[in-house]
Amino acid sequence: MPSTRSSTRQGSSPNPGQDASTKAVTGTKRASDGPKPSPKRGKKAGDETAKEQKTIEETMLDKDSESAKAETEMNEIRNDKEEDQSTDEKKPGGDAPGAEDAPTVGDASQTEKKAEDDTEQPQGQNRSAVIYDPEREQAMPSNILEKGIIYFFFRARVGIEDPEGVNDVARSYIVLRPIALGAKLGEGPLEDAGNNRLLALPKKVLPTSNRDRFMVFVEKPKTTLQDLKENFISGSDYTTKTQGPRHTPSATPSGEGVYAISTTGRESHLSYFLTVPSEINEVQKELGLRERASFVVSAKNPEVRGPANARLPKPADYNKEIMDEFRGRGWMPMQPRILDYENAQVLLIGEEVGDLSKALEPTRKDEKEHKETPMEEMEQLEHEDEIRVHHLKGDDPIFEDLGLSSKDHAKLQTTW
């Protein structure tokens, strides 16, 4: 079974005499009974205003070049969709329009969104894997809107069973499994709560710098593991009139970890810490995966029309409350509930690798109230996930966690 990432770090075990199995679960940044680490404080949000504004202006200047890239990408997506339509799977068309519109960020009510998450997510979850903790909830940073488990997948192009690089990849995917804000991770695989989200990344790779701006869309919101197994992870065979029998490969996992969606008030961030694999290898590097990373995330207004080559056939159908929050603008900071709508479009803007100071910056109010910092919460969640994954049975913890058999699907891939 692939080891977790932190179990391979140098000096990870505080007790050199402990046995190997113990090292695999305690080799983390934070011992389960030790003091919590003090994260490095980043600059306050107010000090970054000029820098953020510059990024927005640069986004607007990139309109023409990004639209040209989008056209090429959309052509590829349409070709893929024509092949997919030969099967009985229903998939929304891809979209990666780049940065033709500037992500305009605004304010949103955080209390209401947190209340929605807390009331929905505990239902149907494995009590031993997701444990409600009143103290954890009390100390939860107010600017973390959602947290949970994240998986990364890719699917090879039709007819290619052994991809040799990103050029052989048709599309990459992200699966989010939210848990309650006041929960901690225990033992065993997560029970299916039916709140899984499948996000498609037509660009194939994740953003790795603030120059990268890639669109993702929600292919399946609030879906079950059974649906993911039958209509996403599994491969399929079909026949076309022009090319005869064709085979779509099954989805291949490339990573698993923990994530958080956080807000600064002016913008939203998606941060993740990888747990599996234990080391970043060539597959992960080429797909843009890092040990720790974050993105600025902005939701696109479906009523604001972009270039013809960068539109979904059926845009997201948000309720009136969400549409009112756009206030007629093309973009707004992404909220977790946006991801519960099919075809929701979200722009990922890369941030400097390893720099999570903005994404996980604590608020002044939380500091005064001596709450956990977002960094501390993420590191604690990462540590709990490492222990949980280490005790999963089977030779592939990702498929074990999803309740699938690795014998029937492609295993975690680290090299081409």
CSV table of C-alpha atoms in Angstrom, one decimal:
chain,number,residue,atom,x,y,z
A,1,MET,CA,0.0,0.0,0.0
A,2,PRO,CA,1.4,3.4,-0.9
A,3,SER,CA,2.7,5.2,2.1
A,4,THR,CA,1.4,8.6,3.1
A,5,ARG,CA,3.5,11.7,2.2
A,6,SER,CA,4.5,12.9,5.6
A,7,SER,CA,5.6,9.4,6.7
A,8,THR,CA,8.6,9.8,4.4
A,9,ARG,CA,9.8,13.2,5.6
A,10,GLN,CA,13.2,13.4,7.2
A,11,GLY,CA,13.2,13.6,11.0
A,12,SER,CA,9.5,12.9,11.0
A,13,SER,CA,9.5,10.5,13.9
A,14,PRO,CA,10.2,12.1,17.3
A,15,ASN,CA,11.2,8.7,18.7
A,16,PRO,CA,13.9,6.9,16.8
A,17,GLY,CA,13.3,3.6,18.6
A,18,GLN,CA,9.7,3.2,17.6
A,19,ASP,CA,8.8,0.4,15.2
A,20,ALA,CA,8.3,0.9,11.5
A,21,SER,CA,4.5,0.7,11.5
A,22,THR,CA,4.3,3.4,14.2
A,23,LYS,CA,6.6,5.7,12.2
A,24,ALA,CA,4.3,5.5,9.2
A,25,VAL,CA,1.5,7.1,11.1
A,26,THR,CA,3.3,9.5,13.5
A,27,GLY,CA,5.8,10.9,11.0
A,28,THR,CA,3.9,14.1,10.5
A,29,LYS,CA,4.3,17.8,11.2
A,30,ARG,CA,2.2,17.5,14.3
A,31,ALA,CA,2.3,14.6,16.8
A,32,SER,CA,-1.2,13.6,17.9
A,33,ASP,CA,-0.6,14.6,21.5
A,34,GLY,CA,2.0,17.3,21.0
A,35,PRO,CA,1.7,21.0,20.8
A,36,LYS,CA,0.2,22.6,17.8
A,37,PRO,CA,2.6,24.3,15.4
A,38,SER,CA,2.6,28.0,15.0
A,39,PRO,CA,2.1,28.9,11.4
A,40,LYS,CA,4.1,31.7,9.7
A,41,ARG,CA,1.9,34.7,9.6
A,42,GLY,CA,1.4,36.2,6.2
A,43,LYS,CA,0.7,39.8,5.3
A,44,LYS,CA,-2.7,41.2,6.2
A,45,ALA,CA,-5.3,41.3,3.4
A,46,GLY,CA,-5.2,45.1,3.5
A,47,ASP,CA,-1.5,45.2,2.6
A,48,GLU,CA,-2.1,43.1,-0.5
A,49,THR,CA,-4.8,45.3,-2.2
A,50,ALA,CA,-2.4,46.8,-4.7
A,51,LYS,CA,-0.9,43.5,-5.6
A,52,GLU,CA,-4.3,41.9,-6.0
A,53,GLN,CA,-5.5,44.7,-8.2
A,54,LYS,CA,-2.5,44.4,-10.4
A,55,THR,CA,-3.4,40.7,-11.0
A,56,ILE,CA,-6.9,41.6,-12.0
A,57,GLU,CA,-5.6,44.2,-14.5
A,58,GLU,CA,-3.2,41.7,-15.9
A,59,THR,CA,-6.1,39.3,-16.3
A,60,MET,CA,-8.0,41.8,-18.4
A,61,LEU,CA,-4.9,42.5,-20.6
A,62,ASP,CA,-4.7,38.8,-21.2
A,63,LYS,CA,-8.2,38.7,-22.7
A,64,ASP,CA,-7.3,38.2,-26.4
A,65,SER,CA,-4.5,35.7,-25.8
A,66,GLU,CA,-6.5,33.6,-23.4
A,67,SER,CA,-9.5,33.6,-25.7
A,68,ALA,CA,-7.3,32.2,-28.5
A,69,LYS,CA,-6.1,29.4,-26.2
A,70,ALA,CA,-9.7,28.7,-25.2
A,71,GLU,CA,-10.7,28.2,-28.8
A,72,THR,CA,-8.1,25.5,-29.4
A,73,GLU,CA,-9.0,23.9,-26.1
A,74,MET,CA,-12.8,24.0,-26.7
A,75,ASN,CA,-12.2,22.3,-30.1
A,76,GLU,CA,-10.5,19.5,-28.3
A,77,ILE,CA,-13.3,19.2,-25.8
A,78,ARG,CA,-15.9,19.1,-28.5
A,79,ASN,CA,-14.1,16.3,-30.2
A,80,ASP,CA,-14.0,14.4,-27.0
A,81,LYS,CA,-17.7,15.0,-26.4
A,82,GLU,CA,-18.6,13.7,-29.8
A,83,GLU,CA,-16.9,10.5,-29.0
A,84,ASP,CA,-18.4,10.4,-25.5
A,85,GLN,CA,-21.9,10.8,-27.0
A,86,SER,CA,-21.6,7.4,-28.6
A,87,THR,CA,-21.9,6.0,-25.1
A,88,ASP,CA,-25.0,6.4,-23.0
A,89,GLU,CA,-23.2,8.6,-20.5
A,90,LYS,CA,-24.5,12.1,-20.1
A,91,LYS,CA,-21.6,14.6,-19.7
A,92,PRO,CA,-21.7,18.4,-19.9
A,93,GLY,CA,-19.6,20.0,-22.5
A,94,GLY,CA,-16.1,21.2,-21.4
A,95,ASP,CA,-15.1,24.8,-21.0
A,96,ALA,CA,-11.8,26.5,-20.4
A,97,PRO,CA,-12.2,30.1,-21.5
A,98,GLY,CA,-9.1,31.4,-19.8
A,99,ALA,CA,-9.4,34.9,-18.4
A,100,GLU,CA,-11.5,36.8,-20.9
A,101,ASP,CA,-13.3,38.5,-18.0
A,102,ALA,CA,-11.7,39.9,-14.9
A,103,PRO,CA,-12.7,38.0,-11.7
A,104,THR,CA,-14.6,40.6,-9.7
A,105,VAL,CA,-14.7,39.8,-6.1
A,106,GLY,CA,-17.2,40.9,-3.5
A,107,ASP,CA,-18.6,40.3,-0.1
A,108,ALA,CA,-20.8,37.4,1.0
A,109,SER,CA,-22.5,36.2,4.1
A,110,GLN,CA,-20.2,33.6,5.6
A,111,THR,CA,-22.4,32.7,8.6
A,112,GLU,CA,-25.2,31.5,6.4
A,113,LYS,CA,-23.0,29.3,4.3
A,114,LYS,CA,-21.3,27.7,7.3
A,115,ALA,CA,-24.7,26.9,8.7
A,116,GLU,CA,-25.7,25.1,5.5
A,117,ASP,CA,-22.6,23.0,5.5
A,118,ASP,CA,-22.9,22.0,9.2
A,119,THR,CA,-26.5,20.9,8.9
A,120,GLU,CA,-26.1,18.9,5.7
A,121,GLN,CA,-22.9,17.0,6.0
A,122,PRO,CA,-23.0,14.9,9.2
A,123,GLN,CA,-25.9,12.8,7.8
A,124,GLY,CA,-24.9,9.4,6.4
A,125,GLN,CA,-21.2,9.6,7.3
A,126,ASN,CA,-19.3,6.8,9.0
A,127,ARG,CA,-19.3,7.6,12.7
A,128,SER,CA,-15.9,6.1,13.1
A,129,ALA,CA,-14.3,8.0,10.2
A,130,VAL,CA,-16.0,11.4,10.7
A,131,ILE,CA,-16.4,12.3,14.3
A,132,TYR,CA,-18.2,15.4,15.5
A,133,ASP,CA,-16.1,17.3,18.0
A,134,PRO,CA,-17.7,20.3,19.8
A,135,GLU,CA,-14.3,21.7,20.9
A,136,ARG,CA,-13.1,21.5,17.3
A,137,GLU,CA,-16.2,23.3,16.1
A,138,GLN,CA,-15.7,26.0,18.8
A,139,ALA,CA,-12.1,26.6,17.7
A,140,MET,CA,-12.8,26.4,14.0
A,141,PRO,CA,-11.4,29.5,12.1
A,142,SER,CA,-14.3,31.6,10.9
A,143,ASN,CA,-12.9,32.1,7.4
A,144,ILE,CA,-12.9,28.4,6.6
A,145,LEU,CA,-16.1,27.8,4.7
A,146,GLU,CA,-15.7,24.1,3.9
A,147,LYS,CA,-13.2,21.3,4.5
A,148,GLY,CA,-13.0,17.7,3.5
A,149,ILE,CA,-11.2,15.0,1.5
A,150,ILE,CA,-9.9,15.7,-2.1
A,151,TYR,CA,-9.0,13.2,-4.8
A,152,PHE,CA,-7.3,13.8,-8.1
A,153,PHE,CA,-7.9,11.7,-11.2
A,154,PHE,CA,-7.0,11.7,-14.9
A,155,ARG,CA,-8.4,9.8,-17.9
A,156,ALA,CA,-6.3,8.8,-20.8
A,157,ARG,CA,-7.4,9.5,-24.4
A,158,VAL,CA,-9.7,7.1,-26.1
A,159,GLY,CA,-7.8,4.0,-27.1
A,160,ILE,CA,-4.7,4.7,-25.0
A,161,GLU,CA,-4.3,2.2,-22.1
A,162,ASP,CA,-0.8,3.3,-21.1
A,163,PRO,CA,-0.3,7.0,-21.3
A,164,GLU,CA,3.3,8.2,-21.6
A,165,GLY,CA,2.7,11.9,-20.7
A,166,VAL,CA,0.2,14.7,-20.4
A,167,ASN,CA,-0.3,14.7,-24.2
A,168,ASP,CA,-2.0,11.2,-23.8
A,169,VAL,CA,-4.4,12.6,-21.2
A,170,ALA,CA,-7.9,13.5,-22.3
A,171,ARG,CA,-8.9,15.4,-19.1
A,172,SER,CA,-8.1,15.7,-15.4
A,173,TYR,CA,-10.6,15.7,-12.6
A,174,ILE,CA,-11.1,16.6,-8.9
A,175,VAL,CA,-13.4,14.9,-6.5
A,176,LEU,CA,-14.4,16.7,-3.3
A,177,ARG,CA,-16.0,15.0,-0.3
A,178,PRO,CA,-17.0,17.6,2.2
A,179,ILE,CA,-17.3,16.9,5.9
A,180,ALA,CA,-18.8,19.0,8.7
A,181,LEU,CA,-16.7,21.9,9.9
A,182,GLY,CA,-16.9,20.7,13.5
A,183,ALA,CA,-15.7,17.2,12.6
A,184,LYS,CA,-12.4,15.4,12.9
A,185,LEU,CA,-11.2,12.3,11.0
A,186,GLY,CA,-11.2,9.0,12.7
A,187,GLU,CA,-10.6,5.5,11.4
A,188,GLY,CA,-11.7,3.7,8.2
A,189,PRO,CA,-13.1,4.8,4.9
A,190,LEU,CA,-15.7,7.6,4.7
A,191,GLU,CA,-19.2,6.4,4.4
A,192,ASP,CA,-21.0,7.7,1.3
A,193,ALA,CA,-23.0,10.8,2.3
A,194,GLY,CA,-24.1,11.5,-1.3
A,195,ASN,CA,-22.5,14.9,-1.3
A,196,ASN,CA,-19.6,14.1,-3.5
A,197,ARG,CA,-18.7,16.6,-6.3
A,198,LEU,CA,-17.0,15.8,-9.5
A,199,LEU,CA,-15.1,18.7,-11.1
A,200,ALA,CA,-13.6,18.5,-14.7
A,201,LEU,CA,-10.5,20.3,-15.7
A,202,PRO,CA,-10.3,20.4,-19.5
A,203,LYS,CA,-6.9,22.0,-19.3
A,204,LYS,CA,-5.5,18.7,-17.9
A,205,VAL,CA,-3.1,20.4,-15.6
A,206,LEU,CA,-3.5,22.5,-12.4
A,207,PRO,CA,-2.3,26.1,-12.2
A,208,THR,CA,1.2,26.3,-10.7
A,209,SER,CA,1.7,30.1,-10.7
A,210,ASN,CA,-0.3,33.3,-10.8
A,211,ARG,CA,0.1,33.4,-14.5
A,212,ASP,CA,-2.0,30.3,-14.9
A,213,ARG,CA,-5.8,30.8,-15.0
A,214,PHE,CA,-7.7,27.6,-15.8
A,215,MET,CA,-11.4,27.0,-15.8
A,216,VAL,CA,-13.1,24.0,-14.2
A,217,PHE,CA,-16.7,23.0,-14.3
A,218,VAL,CA,-18.9,20.9,-12.0
A,219,GLU,CA,-19.7,17.7,-13.9
A,220,LYS,CA,-21.6,16.0,-11.1
A,221,PRO,CA,-22.8,17.8,-8.0
A,222,LYS,CA,-24.1,16.0,-4.9
A,223,THR,CA,-23.5,12.6,-6.3
A,224,THR,CA,-23.0,9.1,-4.8
A,225,LEU,CA,-20.0,6.9,-4.9
A,226,GLN,CA,-22.0,4.3,-6.8
A,227,ASP,CA,-22.7,7.0,-9.5
A,228,LEU,CA,-19.0,7.9,-9.6
A,229,LYS,CA,-18.1,4.3,-10.0
A,230,GLU,CA,-20.5,3.5,-12.8
A,231,ASN,CA,-20.5,6.8,-14.8
A,232,PHE,CA,-17.0,8.3,-14.1
A,233,ILE,CA,-14.3,5.9,-12.8
A,234,SER,CA,-15.2,2.9,-14.9
A,235,GLY,CA,-14.1,2.7,-18.5
A,236,SER,CA,-16.5,1.9,-21.4
A,237,ASP,CA,-16.6,0.4,-24.8
A,238,TYR,CA,-18.7,1.7,-27.8
A,239,THR,CA,-18.8,1.6,-31.5
A,240,THR,CA,-18.7,4.5,-34.0
A,241,LYS,CA,-19.7,4.5,-37.6
A,242,THR,CA,-16.4,5.9,-38.8
A,243,GLN,CA,-13.8,4.2,-36.5
A,244,GLY,CA,-15.6,1.1,-35.3
A,245,PRO,CA,-15.0,-0.3,-31.8
A,246,ARG,CA,-13.6,2.3,-29.3
A,247,HIS,CA,-12.5,2.0,-25.7
A,248,THR,CA,-12.6,4.8,-23.1
A,249,PRO,CA,-10.0,4.0,-20.3
A,250,SER,CA,-11.1,4.0,-16.7
A,251,ALA,CA,-10.1,7.1,-14.6
A,252,THR,CA,-6.7,6.8,-12.9
A,253,PRO,CA,-6.0,8.3,-9.4
A,254,SER,CA,-3.1,10.6,-9.1
A,255,GLY,CA,-3.5,11.8,-5.5
A,256,GLU,CA,-5.5,12.1,-2.3
A,257,GLY,CA,-5.4,14.6,0.5
A,258,VAL,CA,-7.4,17.2,2.5
A,259,TYR,CA,-8.7,20.5,1.4
A,260,ALA,CA,-10.3,23.7,2.6
A,261,ILE,CA,-12.2,26.5,1.0
A,262,SER,CA,-11.5,29.8,2.7
A,263,THR,CA,-12.2,33.5,2.3
A,264,THR,CA,-10.5,36.7,2.9
A,265,GLY,CA,-13.7,38.7,2.4
A,266,ARG,CA,-12.4,40.0,-0.9
A,267,GLU,CA,-11.6,36.7,-2.6
A,268,SER,CA,-11.9,32.9,-2.0
A,269,HIS,CA,-9.2,30.3,-2.0
A,270,LEU,CA,-9.1,26.5,-2.4
A,271,SER,CA,-6.1,24.9,-0.6
A,272,TYR,CA,-5.0,21.3,-0.4
A,273,PHE,CA,-2.4,19.2,1.4
A,274,LEU,CA,-1.6,15.9,-0.3
A,275,THR,CA,-1.5,12.7,1.8
A,276,VAL,CA,-1.1,10.1,-1.0
A,277,PRO,CA,1.3,9.5,-2.7
A,278,SER,CA,4.2,9.8,-0.2
A,279,GLU,CA,6.4,11.6,-2.7
A,280,ILE,CA,5.7,13.8,-5.7
A,281,ASN,CA,6.8,12.0,-8.8
A,282,GLU,CA,6.7,12.7,-12.5
A,283,VAL,CA,3.0,12.1,-13.0
A,284,GLN,CA,2.1,14.4,-10.2
A,285,LYS,CA,4.6,17.1,-11.3
A,286,GLU,CA,3.4,17.1,-14.9
A,287,LEU,CA,-0.3,17.3,-13.8
A,288,GLY,CA,0.6,20.3,-11.6
A,289,LEU,CA,0.1,18.6,-8.2
A,290,ARG,CA,2.2,19.8,-5.3
A,291,GLU,CA,2.6,18.7,-1.7
A,292,ARG,CA,0.7,21.8,-0.7
A,293,ALA,CA,-0.9,24.4,-2.9
A,294,SER,CA,-3.7,26.9,-3.2
A,295,PHE,CA,-5.7,28.7,-5.8
A,296,VAL,CA,-7.8,31.9,-6.0
A,297,VAL,CA,-11.2,30.6,-7.0
A,298,SER,CA,-13.9,32.8,-8.7
A,299,ALA,CA,-17.4,31.7,-9.8
A,300,LYS,CA,-18.5,32.8,-13.3
A,301,ASN,CA,-21.9,34.4,-13.8
A,302,PRO,CA,-23.8,32.2,-16.2
A,303,GLU,CA,-25.8,35.2,-17.5
A,304,VAL,CA,-22.7,37.0,-18.7
A,305,ARG,CA,-22.0,35.8,-22.1
A,306,GLY,CA,-18.4,35.0,-23.1
A,307,PRO,CA,-16.9,34.1,-26.5
A,308,ALA,CA,-19.0,31.6,-28.4
A,309,ASN,CA,-16.2,29.0,-28.2
A,310,ALA,CA,-16.1,29.3,-24.4
A,311,ARG,CA,-19.7,28.6,-23.4
A,312,LEU,CA,-21.4,25.5,-22.0
A,313,PRO,CA,-24.4,24.2,-23.9
A,314,LYS,CA,-26.4,24.4,-20.6
A,315,PRO,CA,-25.1,26.9,-18.0
A,316,ALA,CA,-25.6,26.5,-14.3
A,317,ASP,CA,-29.1,27.3,-13.1
A,318,TYR,CA,-28.4,29.1,-9.8
A,319,ASN,CA,-31.2,30.2,-7.6
A,320,LYS,CA,-32.2,33.8,-7.2
A,321,GLU,CA,-30.3,34.3,-4.1
A,322,ILE,CA,-27.0,33.4,-5.7
A,323,MET,CA,-27.7,35.4,-8.8
A,324,ASP,CA,-28.4,38.4,-6.7
A,325,GLU,CA,-25.0,38.1,-5.2
A,326,PHE,CA,-23.4,38.5,-8.6
A,327,ARG,CA,-25.0,42.0,-8.8
A,328,GLY,CA,-24.7,41.8,-12.6
A,329,ARG,CA,-20.9,41.3,-12.5
A,330,GLY,CA,-19.2,38.6,-14.4
A,331,TRP,CA,-17.5,37.0,-11.4
A,332,MET,CA,-17.7,36.7,-7.7
A,333,PRO,CA,-15.7,34.9,-5.0
A,334,MET,CA,-16.5,31.2,-5.1
A,335,GLN,CA,-18.7,29.8,-2.3
A,336,PRO,CA,-19.1,26.1,-1.5
A,337,ARG,CA,-22.7,26.1,-2.5
A,338,ILE,CA,-21.8,27.1,-6.0
A,339,LEU,CA,-20.3,23.6,-6.4
A,340,ASP,CA,-23.7,22.1,-5.8
A,341,TYR,CA,-24.9,23.2,-9.2
A,342,GLU,CA,-24.3,21.2,-12.4
A,343,ASN,CA,-22.2,23.1,-14.9
A,344,ALA,CA,-21.1,25.7,-12.4
A,345,GLN,CA,-17.9,27.3,-13.8
A,346,VAL,CA,-15.0,28.2,-11.5
A,347,LEU,CA,-11.8,29.9,-12.5
A,348,LEU,CA,-8.7,28.7,-10.8
A,349,ILE,CA,-5.8,31.2,-10.5
A,350,GLY,CA,-2.5,29.8,-9.4
A,351,GLU,CA,-0.6,31.1,-6.4
A,352,GLU,CA,3.1,30.8,-5.6
A,353,VAL,CA,3.9,27.2,-4.8
A,354,GLY,CA,4.3,26.7,-1.1
A,355,ASP,CA,3.0,30.2,-0.2
A,356,LEU,CA,-0.3,29.7,1.7
A,357,SER,CA,0.0,32.9,3.7
A,358,LYS,CA,-3.0,34.5,1.9
A,359,ALA,CA,-5.1,31.4,1.5
A,360,LEU,CA,-4.8,30.4,5.1
A,361,GLU,CA,-4.3,33.8,6.8
A,362,PRO,CA,-6.1,34.1,10.2
A,363,THR,CA,-8.5,36.9,10.8
A,364,ARG,CA,-7.8,39.5,13.5
A,365,LYS,CA,-11.1,38.6,15.2
A,366,ASP,CA,-10.1,34.9,15.4
A,367,GLU,CA,-6.7,35.8,16.8
A,368,LYS,CA,-8.3,37.9,19.5
A,369,GLU,CA,-10.6,35.0,20.4
A,370,HIS,CA,-7.7,32.6,20.4
A,371,LYS,CA,-9.2,30.3,17.8
A,372,GLU,CA,-7.2,27.9,15.7
A,373,THR,CA,-5.5,29.4,12.6
A,374,PRO,CA,-6.5,28.0,9.2
A,375,MET,CA,-3.0,26.6,8.9
A,376,GLU,CA,-3.3,24.7,12.2
A,377,GLU,CA,-6.7,23.3,11.2
A,378,MET,CA,-5.3,22.1,7.9
A,379,GLU,CA,-2.2,20.5,9.4
A,380,GLN,CA,-4.4,18.8,12.1
A,381,LEU,CA,-6.7,17.5,9.3
A,382,GLU,CA,-3.7,16.3,7.3
A,383,HIS,CA,-2.3,14.5,10.3
A,384,GLU,CA,-5.7,12.7,11.0
A,385,ASP,CA,-5.9,11.7,7.3
A,386,GLU,CA,-2.5,10.3,7.3
A,387,ILE,CA,-3.4,8.0,10.2
A,388,ARG,CA,-6.7,7.1,8.6
A,389,VAL,CA,-5.2,6.3,5.2
A,390,HIS,CA,-2.4,4.2,6.8
A,391,HIS,CA,-4.9,1.9,8.4
A,392,LEU,CA,-7.0,1.3,5.2
A,393,LYS,CA,-6.8,-2.2,3.9
A,394,GLY,CA,-5.9,-3.1,0.4
A,395,ASP,CA,-3.1,-2.2,-1.9
A,396,ASP,CA,-4.6,1.1,-3.0
A,397,PRO,CA,-5.9,3.4,-0.2
A,398,ILE,CA,-7.7,5.7,-2.6
A,399,PHE,CA,-10.0,2.9,-4.0
A,400,GLU,CA,-10.4,1.4,-0.6
A,401,ASP,CA,-11.6,4.8,0.6
A,402,LEU,CA,-14.0,5.1,-2.3
A,403,GLY,CA,-15.3,1.5,-1.6
A,404,LEU,CA,-14.0,0.2,-4.9
A,405,SER,CA,-11.8,-2.7,-5.9
A,406,SER,CA,-8.4,-1.7,-7.2
A,407,LYS,CA,-8.4,-5.0,-9.2
A,408,ASP,CA,-11.1,-3.6,-11.4
A,409,HIS,CA,-9.6,-0.2,-12.0
A,410,ALA,CA,-6.3,1.5,-12.7
A,411,LYS,CA,-4.2,1.9,-9.6
A,412,LEU,CA,-2.6,5.1,-8.3
A,413,GLN,CA,0.0,6.2,-10.9
A,414,THR,CA,3.2,8.0,-10.1
A,415,THR,CA,5.3,7.3,-13.3
A,416,TRP,CA,4.4,7.2,-16.9
